[in-house]
Short mmCIF file of C-alpha atoms in Angstrom, two decimals:
data_model
loop_
_atom_site.label_atom_id
_atom_site.label_comp_id
_atom_site.label_asym_id
_atom_site.label_seq_id
_atom_site.Cartn_x
_atom_site.Cartn_y
_atom_site.Cartn_z
CA MET F 1 -12.80 1.96 33.02
CA GLY F 2 -13.03 -0.66 35.71
CA ARG F 3 -11.64 -0.47 39.23
CA ARG F 4 -7.91 -1.03 39.25
CA SER F 5 -6.20 -2.92 42.04
CA CYS F 6 -3.87 -0.73 44.05
CA CYS F 7 -1.35 -3.54 43.98
CA ARG F 8 -0.57 -2.68 40.34
CA ARG F 9 1.50 0.35 41.40
CA PRO F 10 3.34 0.95 44.69
CA LEU F 11 1.19 3.31 46.71
CA PRO F 12 2.89 6.42 48.10
CA VAL F 13 2.33 7.52 51.64
CA VAL F 14 1.90 11.23 52.16
CA ALA F 15 2.33 12.81 55.57
CA SER F 16 0.22 15.78 56.58
CA LEU F 17 0.64 17.83 59.75
CA GLY F 18 2.98 15.17 61.08
CA ALA F 19 0.46 12.34 60.68
CA ALA F 20 0.88 9.58 58.11
CA LEU F 21 -2.00 8.87 55.78
CA LEU F 22 -1.97 5.40 54.27
CA LEU F 23 -4.56 4.68 51.60
CA LEU F 24 -5.68 1.06 51.28
CA CYS F 25 -7.02 -0.91 48.35
CA ALA F 26 -10.49 0.50 48.98
CA LEU F 27 -9.49 3.75 47.29
CA ARG F 28 -12.18 5.12 45.05
CA PRO F 29 -11.42 4.79 41.33
CA ALA F 30 -10.04 7.87 39.66
CA PHE F 31 -13.06 8.31 37.40
CA GLU F 32 -15.18 9.29 40.40
CA ASN F 33 -13.33 12.59 40.56
CA LYS F 34 -15.40 15.13 38.65
CA ALA F 35 -12.35 17.30 37.96
CA LEU F 36 -11.13 14.78 35.39
CA GLY F 37 -12.00 15.19 31.75
CA SER F 38 -14.62 12.76 30.57
CA SER F 39 -12.82 12.02 27.30
CA TRP F 40 -10.58 9.51 29.10
CA PHE F 41 -13.49 7.28 30.05
CA GLY F 42 -16.18 5.23 28.42
CA GLY F 43 -13.63 3.41 26.29
CA VAL F 44 -12.79 6.49 24.20
CA ARG F 45 -9.07 6.38 24.90
CA LYS F 46 -6.69 5.11 27.52
CA SER F 47 -4.76 7.23 29.96
CA PRO F 48 -1.04 7.82 29.39
CA LEU F 49 -0.18 5.49 32.27
CA GLN F 50 -2.34 2.72 30.82
CA LEU F 51 -0.74 3.18 27.42
CA LEU F 52 2.72 2.93 28.96
CA ARG F 53 1.75 -0.28 30.73
CA ASP F 54 0.43 -1.69 27.46
CA LEU F 55 3.80 -0.92 25.86
CA ASP F 56 5.62 -2.66 28.70
CA GLN F 57 3.44 -5.77 28.49
CA GLY F 58 3.71 -6.28 24.75
CA PRO F 59 6.70 -6.32 22.40
CA ARG F 60 8.56 -3.15 23.32
CA SER F 61 9.64 -0.49 20.88
CA ALA F 62 13.21 0.76 21.16
CA MET F 63 12.07 3.86 23.06
CA ALA F 64 9.84 1.87 25.43
CA GLU F 65 12.82 -0.38 26.14
CA VAL F 66 15.04 2.63 26.89
CA HIS F 67 12.55 4.03 29.39
CA GLN F 68 11.93 0.67 31.03
CA GLN F 69 15.69 0.34 31.54
CA ARG F 70 15.92 3.84 33.00
CA ARG F 71 13.15 3.07 35.47
CA GLU F 72 14.91 -0.11 36.53
CA LEU F 73 18.28 1.63 36.86
CA LEU F 74 16.68 4.32 39.02
CA ARG F 75 14.95 1.73 41.20
CA ARG F 76 18.20 -0.15 41.74
CA ALA F 77 20.16 3.03 42.45
CA CYS F 78 17.58 4.12 45.03
CA SER F 79 17.75 0.72 46.70
CA ARG F 80 21.55 0.82 46.74
CA HIS F 81 22.17 4.42 47.79
CA THR F 82 19.30 5.41 50.08
CA ARG F 83 19.59 3.92 53.54
CA ARG F 84 16.13 4.66 54.85
CA GLN F 85 12.81 5.78 53.47
CA ARG F 86 10.74 8.57 54.92
CA LEU F 87 7.24 9.83 54.35
CA LEU F 88 6.57 12.33 51.61
CA GLN F 89 5.86 15.81 52.90
CA PRO F 90 3.75 18.33 50.96
CA GLU F 91 6.79 20.52 50.26
CA ASP F 92 8.51 17.55 48.59
CA LEU F 93 5.89 17.87 45.85
CA ARG F 94 6.17 21.62 45.24
CA HIS F 95 7.84 21.09 41.84
CA VAL F 96 5.35 18.47 40.67
CA LEU F 97 2.82 20.10 38.31
CA VAL F 98 -0.61 18.60 37.74
CA ASP F 99 -2.66 18.16 34.57
CA ASP F 100 -5.90 16.51 35.66
CA ALA F 101 -7.47 16.53 32.20
CA HIS F 102 -4.67 14.38 30.76
CA ARG F 103 -3.70 12.64 33.99
CA LEU F 104 -0.11 13.85 34.05
CA LEU F 105 2.33 14.77 36.82
CA TYR F 106 5.48 16.57 35.70
CA CYS F 107 8.32 17.41 38.09
CA TYR F 108 10.20 20.34 36.66
CA VAL F 109 13.94 20.79 37.06
CA PRO F 110 15.18 24.26 36.03
CA LYS F 111 17.80 24.31 33.27
CA VAL F 112 16.36 21.08 31.80
CA ALA F 113 13.88 22.46 29.24
CA CYS F 114 11.34 23.19 31.96
CA THR F 115 10.16 26.40 30.25
CA ASN F 116 9.13 24.42 27.19
CA TRP F 117 7.48 21.70 29.25
CA LYS F 118 5.45 24.34 31.08
CA ARG F 119 4.47 25.75 27.68
CA VAL F 120 3.28 22.28 26.66
CA LEU F 121 1.21 21.90 29.83
CA LEU F 122 -0.37 25.31 29.22
CA ALA F 123 -1.13 24.30 25.63
CA LEU F 124 -2.84 21.18 26.93
CA ARG F 125 -5.02 23.51 29.01
CA GLY F 126 -6.10 25.35 25.87
CA ARG F 127 -3.54 28.18 25.74
CA GLY F 128 -2.71 27.65 22.06
CA ASP F 129 0.56 26.82 20.32
CA PRO F 130 3.21 26.14 22.99
CA SER F 131 5.89 27.79 20.86
CA ALA F 132 3.90 31.05 20.97
CA ILE F 133 3.63 31.19 24.77
CA PRO F 134 6.12 33.72 26.21
CA ALA F 135 8.59 32.42 28.77
CA HIS F 136 7.37 34.83 31.45
CA GLU F 137 3.83 33.50 31.01
CA ALA F 138 5.01 29.89 31.25
CA HIS F 139 6.58 30.68 34.63
CA ALA F 140 3.74 32.86 35.93
CA PRO F 141 2.68 31.70 39.42
CA GLY F 142 -0.65 29.95 39.72
CA LEU F 143 -1.22 28.98 36.09
CA LEU F 144 -0.19 25.37 36.64
CA PRO F 145 -1.30 23.72 39.89
CA SER F 146 1.28 22.07 42.13
CA LEU F 147 0.67 18.67 43.67
CA ALA F 148 1.75 20.16 47.00
CA ASP F 149 -1.47 22.18 47.12
CA PHE F 150 -3.77 19.14 47.20
CA ALA F 151 -5.04 17.25 50.25
CA PRO F 152 -3.14 14.05 51.11
CA ALA F 153 -5.87 11.74 49.82
CA GLU F 154 -5.94 13.60 46.49
CA VAL F 155 -2.16 13.46 46.27
CA ASN F 156 -2.12 9.71 46.79
CA TRP F 157 -4.57 8.75 44.07
CA ARG F 158 -2.96 11.09 41.58
CA LEU F 159 0.42 9.54 42.30
CA ARG F 160 -1.17 6.13 41.82
CA ASP F 161 -3.16 6.76 38.64
CA TYR F 162 -1.32 9.47 36.70
CA LEU F 163 1.73 9.25 34.44
CA THR F 164 4.62 10.81 36.37
CA PHE F 165 7.65 12.11 34.50
CA LEU F 166 10.70 14.32 34.92
CA PHE F 167 13.65 15.42 32.81
CA VAL F 168 17.22 15.50 34.08
CA ARG F 169 20.58 16.64 32.76
CA GLU F 170 24.26 15.88 33.34
CA PRO F 171 24.68 17.61 36.71
CA PHE F 172 27.75 19.71 36.04
CA GLU F 173 26.55 20.87 32.63
CA ARG F 174 23.28 21.92 34.29
CA LEU F 175 25.24 23.70 37.04
CA ALA F 176 27.44 25.52 34.53
CA SER F 177 24.33 26.49 32.55
CA ALA F 178 22.75 27.93 35.69
CA TYR F 179 25.86 30.00 36.38
CA ARG F 180 26.06 31.36 32.87
CA ASN F 181 22.35 32.12 32.59
CA LYS F 182 21.70 33.53 36.06
CA LEU F 183 24.96 35.15 37.13
CA ALA F 184 27.21 35.74 34.11
CA ARG F 185 24.88 37.33 31.57
CA PRO F 186 23.90 41.00 31.51
CA HIS F 187 20.15 40.31 31.45
CA SER F 188 20.33 38.48 34.80
CA ALA F 189 20.31 41.64 36.94
CA ALA F 190 17.70 40.33 39.38
CA PHE F 191 19.70 37.18 40.15
CA GLN F 192 22.90 39.17 40.31
CA ARG F 193 21.42 41.53 42.90
CA ARG F 194 19.87 38.68 44.89
CA TYR F 195 22.74 36.18 44.81
CA GLY F 196 25.71 37.86 43.17
CA THR F 197 25.98 40.60 45.75
CA LEU F 198 25.82 38.00 48.54
CA ILE F 199 28.57 35.92 46.93
CA VAL F 200 30.83 38.92 46.40
CA ARG F 201 30.25 40.24 49.92
CA ARG F 202 30.97 36.89 51.51
CA LEU F 203 33.77 35.52 49.37
CA ARG F 204 35.68 38.37 47.72
CA PRO F 205 38.07 40.27 49.97
CA HIS F 206 38.44 43.97 49.19
CA ALA F 207 35.63 43.90 46.60
CA GLN F 208 34.99 47.05 44.62
CA PRO F 209 31.88 49.09 45.55
CA ASP F 210 30.33 48.49 42.12
CA ALA F 211 30.61 44.70 42.50
CA LEU F 212 29.19 44.86 46.02
CA ALA F 213 26.22 46.87 44.78
CA ARG F 214 25.48 44.98 41.55
CA GLY F 215 26.92 41.46 41.91
CA HIS F 216 27.41 41.46 38.15
CA ASP F 217 30.88 39.90 37.89
CA VAL F 218 30.75 36.75 40.01
CA ARG F 219 33.47 34.32 38.96
CA PHE F 220 32.66 30.64 38.49
CA ALA F 221 35.08 29.70 41.29
CA GLU F 222 33.27 32.10 43.63
CA PHE F 223 29.91 30.59 42.69
CA LEU F 224 31.20 27.08 43.47
CA ALA F 225 32.68 28.27 46.78
CA TYR F 226 29.26 29.72 47.65
CA LEU F 227 27.62 26.34 46.96
CA LEU F 228 30.17 24.54 49.15
CA ASP F 229 30.04 27.09 51.98
CA PRO F 230 28.14 25.49 54.91
CA ARG F 231 26.51 28.85 55.64
CA THR F 232 24.67 28.79 52.32
CA ARG F 233 22.24 25.96 53.03
CA ARG F 234 22.17 26.79 56.72
CA HIS F 235 20.56 30.12 55.90
CA GLU F 236 18.14 28.95 53.22
CA PRO F 237 17.69 26.10 50.70
CA PHE F 238 19.55 26.21 47.43
CA ASN F 239 17.87 28.16 44.68
CA GLU F 240 16.00 25.77 42.39
CA HIS F 241 18.34 26.54 39.47
CA TRP F 242 21.28 24.89 41.23
CA GLU F 243 19.48 22.62 43.67
CA ARG F 244 20.13 18.93 42.97
CA ALA F 245 17.48 17.28 40.79
CA HIS F 246 16.89 14.51 43.33
CA ALA F 247 16.22 17.12 46.02
CA LEU F 248 13.60 18.80 43.83
CA CYS F 249 11.78 15.67 42.60
CA HIS F 250 12.55 12.98 45.22
CA PRO F 251 12.77 10.04 42.77
CA CYS F 252 13.31 7.53 45.56
CA LEU F 253 10.02 8.53 47.20
CA VAL F 254 7.93 9.17 44.06
CA ARG F 255 7.82 6.53 41.35
CA TYR F 256 8.54 8.15 37.98
CA ASP F 257 7.22 6.37 34.92
CA VAL F 258 9.37 8.31 32.45
CA VAL F 259 12.85 9.66 33.18
CA GLY F 260 13.66 11.91 30.26
CA LYS F 261 17.10 13.34 29.63
CA PHE F 262 18.21 16.66 28.24
CA GLU F 263 20.76 14.83 26.12
CA THR F 264 17.95 12.96 24.30
CA LEU F 265 15.31 15.66 24.71
CA ALA F 266 13.65 15.45 21.30
CA ASP F 267 13.14 11.67 21.40
CA ASP F 268 12.07 11.59 25.04
CA ALA F 269 9.64 14.49 24.67
CA ALA F 270 8.07 12.82 21.63
CA PHE F 271 7.70 9.62 23.65
CA VAL F 272 5.79 11.43 26.42
CA LEU F 273 3.59 13.34 23.98
CA ASP F 274 2.75 10.13 22.12
CA LEU F 275 1.45 8.77 25.42
CA VAL F 276 -0.57 11.94 25.99
CA GLY F 277 -2.26 11.38 22.65
CA GLU F 278 -2.97 14.94 21.52
CA PRO F 279 -2.63 14.96 17.71
CA GLY F 280 -0.70 17.89 16.38
CA LEU F 281 0.96 18.84 19.68
CA ARG F 282 4.71 19.18 19.25
CA PHE F 283 7.42 19.96 21.75
CA PRO F 284 8.80 23.44 21.02
CA ALA F 285 12.02 23.51 19.05
CA PRO F 286 14.97 25.00 20.93
CA PRO F 287 15.91 28.59 20.05
CA LEU F 288 18.24 28.85 17.09
CA ARG F 289 21.09 30.75 18.65
CA PRO F 290 24.77 29.82 18.97
CA GLU F 291 24.65 29.29 22.73
CA LYS F 292 21.32 27.48 22.94
CA ASP F 293 22.99 24.51 24.64
CA LEU F 294 25.81 24.40 27.13
CA THR F 295 28.10 21.82 25.60
CA ARG F 296 30.50 19.55 27.39
CA GLU F 297 33.33 21.70 26.07
CA GLN F 298 31.87 24.85 27.60
CA ALA F 299 31.48 23.12 30.95
CA ARG F 300 35.03 21.80 30.67
CA ARG F 301 36.36 25.32 30.17
CA LEU F 302 34.60 26.56 33.30
CA PHE F 303 35.87 23.68 35.42
CA GLN F 304 39.45 23.59 34.13
CA ASP F 305 40.64 26.30 36.55
CA ILE F 306 38.94 24.72 39.58
CA SER F 307 41.34 22.86 41.85
CA PRO F 308 41.03 19.07 42.23
CA PHE F 309 40.15 19.59 45.90
CA TYR F 310 37.11 21.70 45.05
CA GLN F 311 36.20 19.46 42.12
CA ARG F 312 36.02 16.48 44.49
CA ARG F 313 33.95 18.40 47.02
CA LEU F 314 31.54 19.59 44.37
CA PHE F 315 31.24 16.10 42.88
CA ASN F 316 30.33 14.77 46.32
CA LEU F 317 27.67 17.48 46.67
CA TYR F 318 26.02 16.44 43.39
CA LYS F 319 26.95 12.77 43.60
CA MET F 320 23.41 11.47 44.10
CA ASP F 321 22.28 13.03 40.82
CA PHE F 322 25.13 11.27 39.04
CA LEU F 323 24.27 7.95 40.68
CA LEU F 324 20.48 8.00 40.47
CA PHE F 325 20.27 9.13 36.85
CA ASN F 326 23.18 7.04 35.53
CA TYR F 327 25.63 9.80 34.63
CA SER F 328 29.37 9.19 34.67
CA ALA F 329 31.78 11.64 36.23
CA PRO F 330 32.98 14.01 33.49
CA SER F 331 36.33 13.06 32.03
CA TYR F 332 37.69 16.57 32.57
CA LEU F 333 37.45 16.24 36.38
CA ARG F 334 40.55 15.39 38.36
CA LEU F 335 39.00 13.31 41.13
CA GLN F 336 41.94 11.07 42.01
#
């Protein structure tokens, strides 16, 4: 593979210890890094990013057209709604997982099929059938390297030369899913003790001792009040399960080549895996259970008892996710 001009892809700037590091066009080519698998080079096969560029330069398939339009919509939304740019900090990249062998960067957003995507990345590292990898193993710390753990120079050339992708979801359906999965279900005892007890203690007058001790019966309205309470983010960042997708993946600072959506998960996952080029690798099928997806109707039921005042405040809190990823405000909201 020949040297590629850095002008082909906007080059990120990563700050380290308060100092900006700007890499110029004299960057070494990616194939000089011995950590990369040799199968990508010598004309054997192209990288996923190269394949995507080939799709964009020739007659586009329907899926390639969809993803080109999503990239353009995101670029325009960033230009319209972000007033000033800043340098990337290492912690901005904590959710970006690295696969050097296949030259992939995946920013995971909880409650958007991230368990299955982590299974796929582990399978690409030789861990077998992704569908057979237990969820707890997929989330085990240290199995998948984070881009935040690399030196600034290594971060920059990976951001330049690797295919970067993320998956997003309609913000309020994702939020309702997080509530149901982490606070409303019996198997969520750890989250209930960590967050439920705090919510009850702070927001429920005259709470019963059992609720104060277990945090097992948090109401959806209480959860939303906790998110809107200024003390919440003053004390610590949002938990990743209800943090805004743009705050986890920084799509106006990192250029994403593929913006997948939960609503079109099967097609978008197949598109990414076709670019990866591993024959036989399939995205795991969702579990066959009645509540495998949080539908619009389920989200509507949770929001129907929330006052218009709090609906508006919550929409403003998650507004950037709606704008950047081209989601309309749900019809069940009373925002006027």
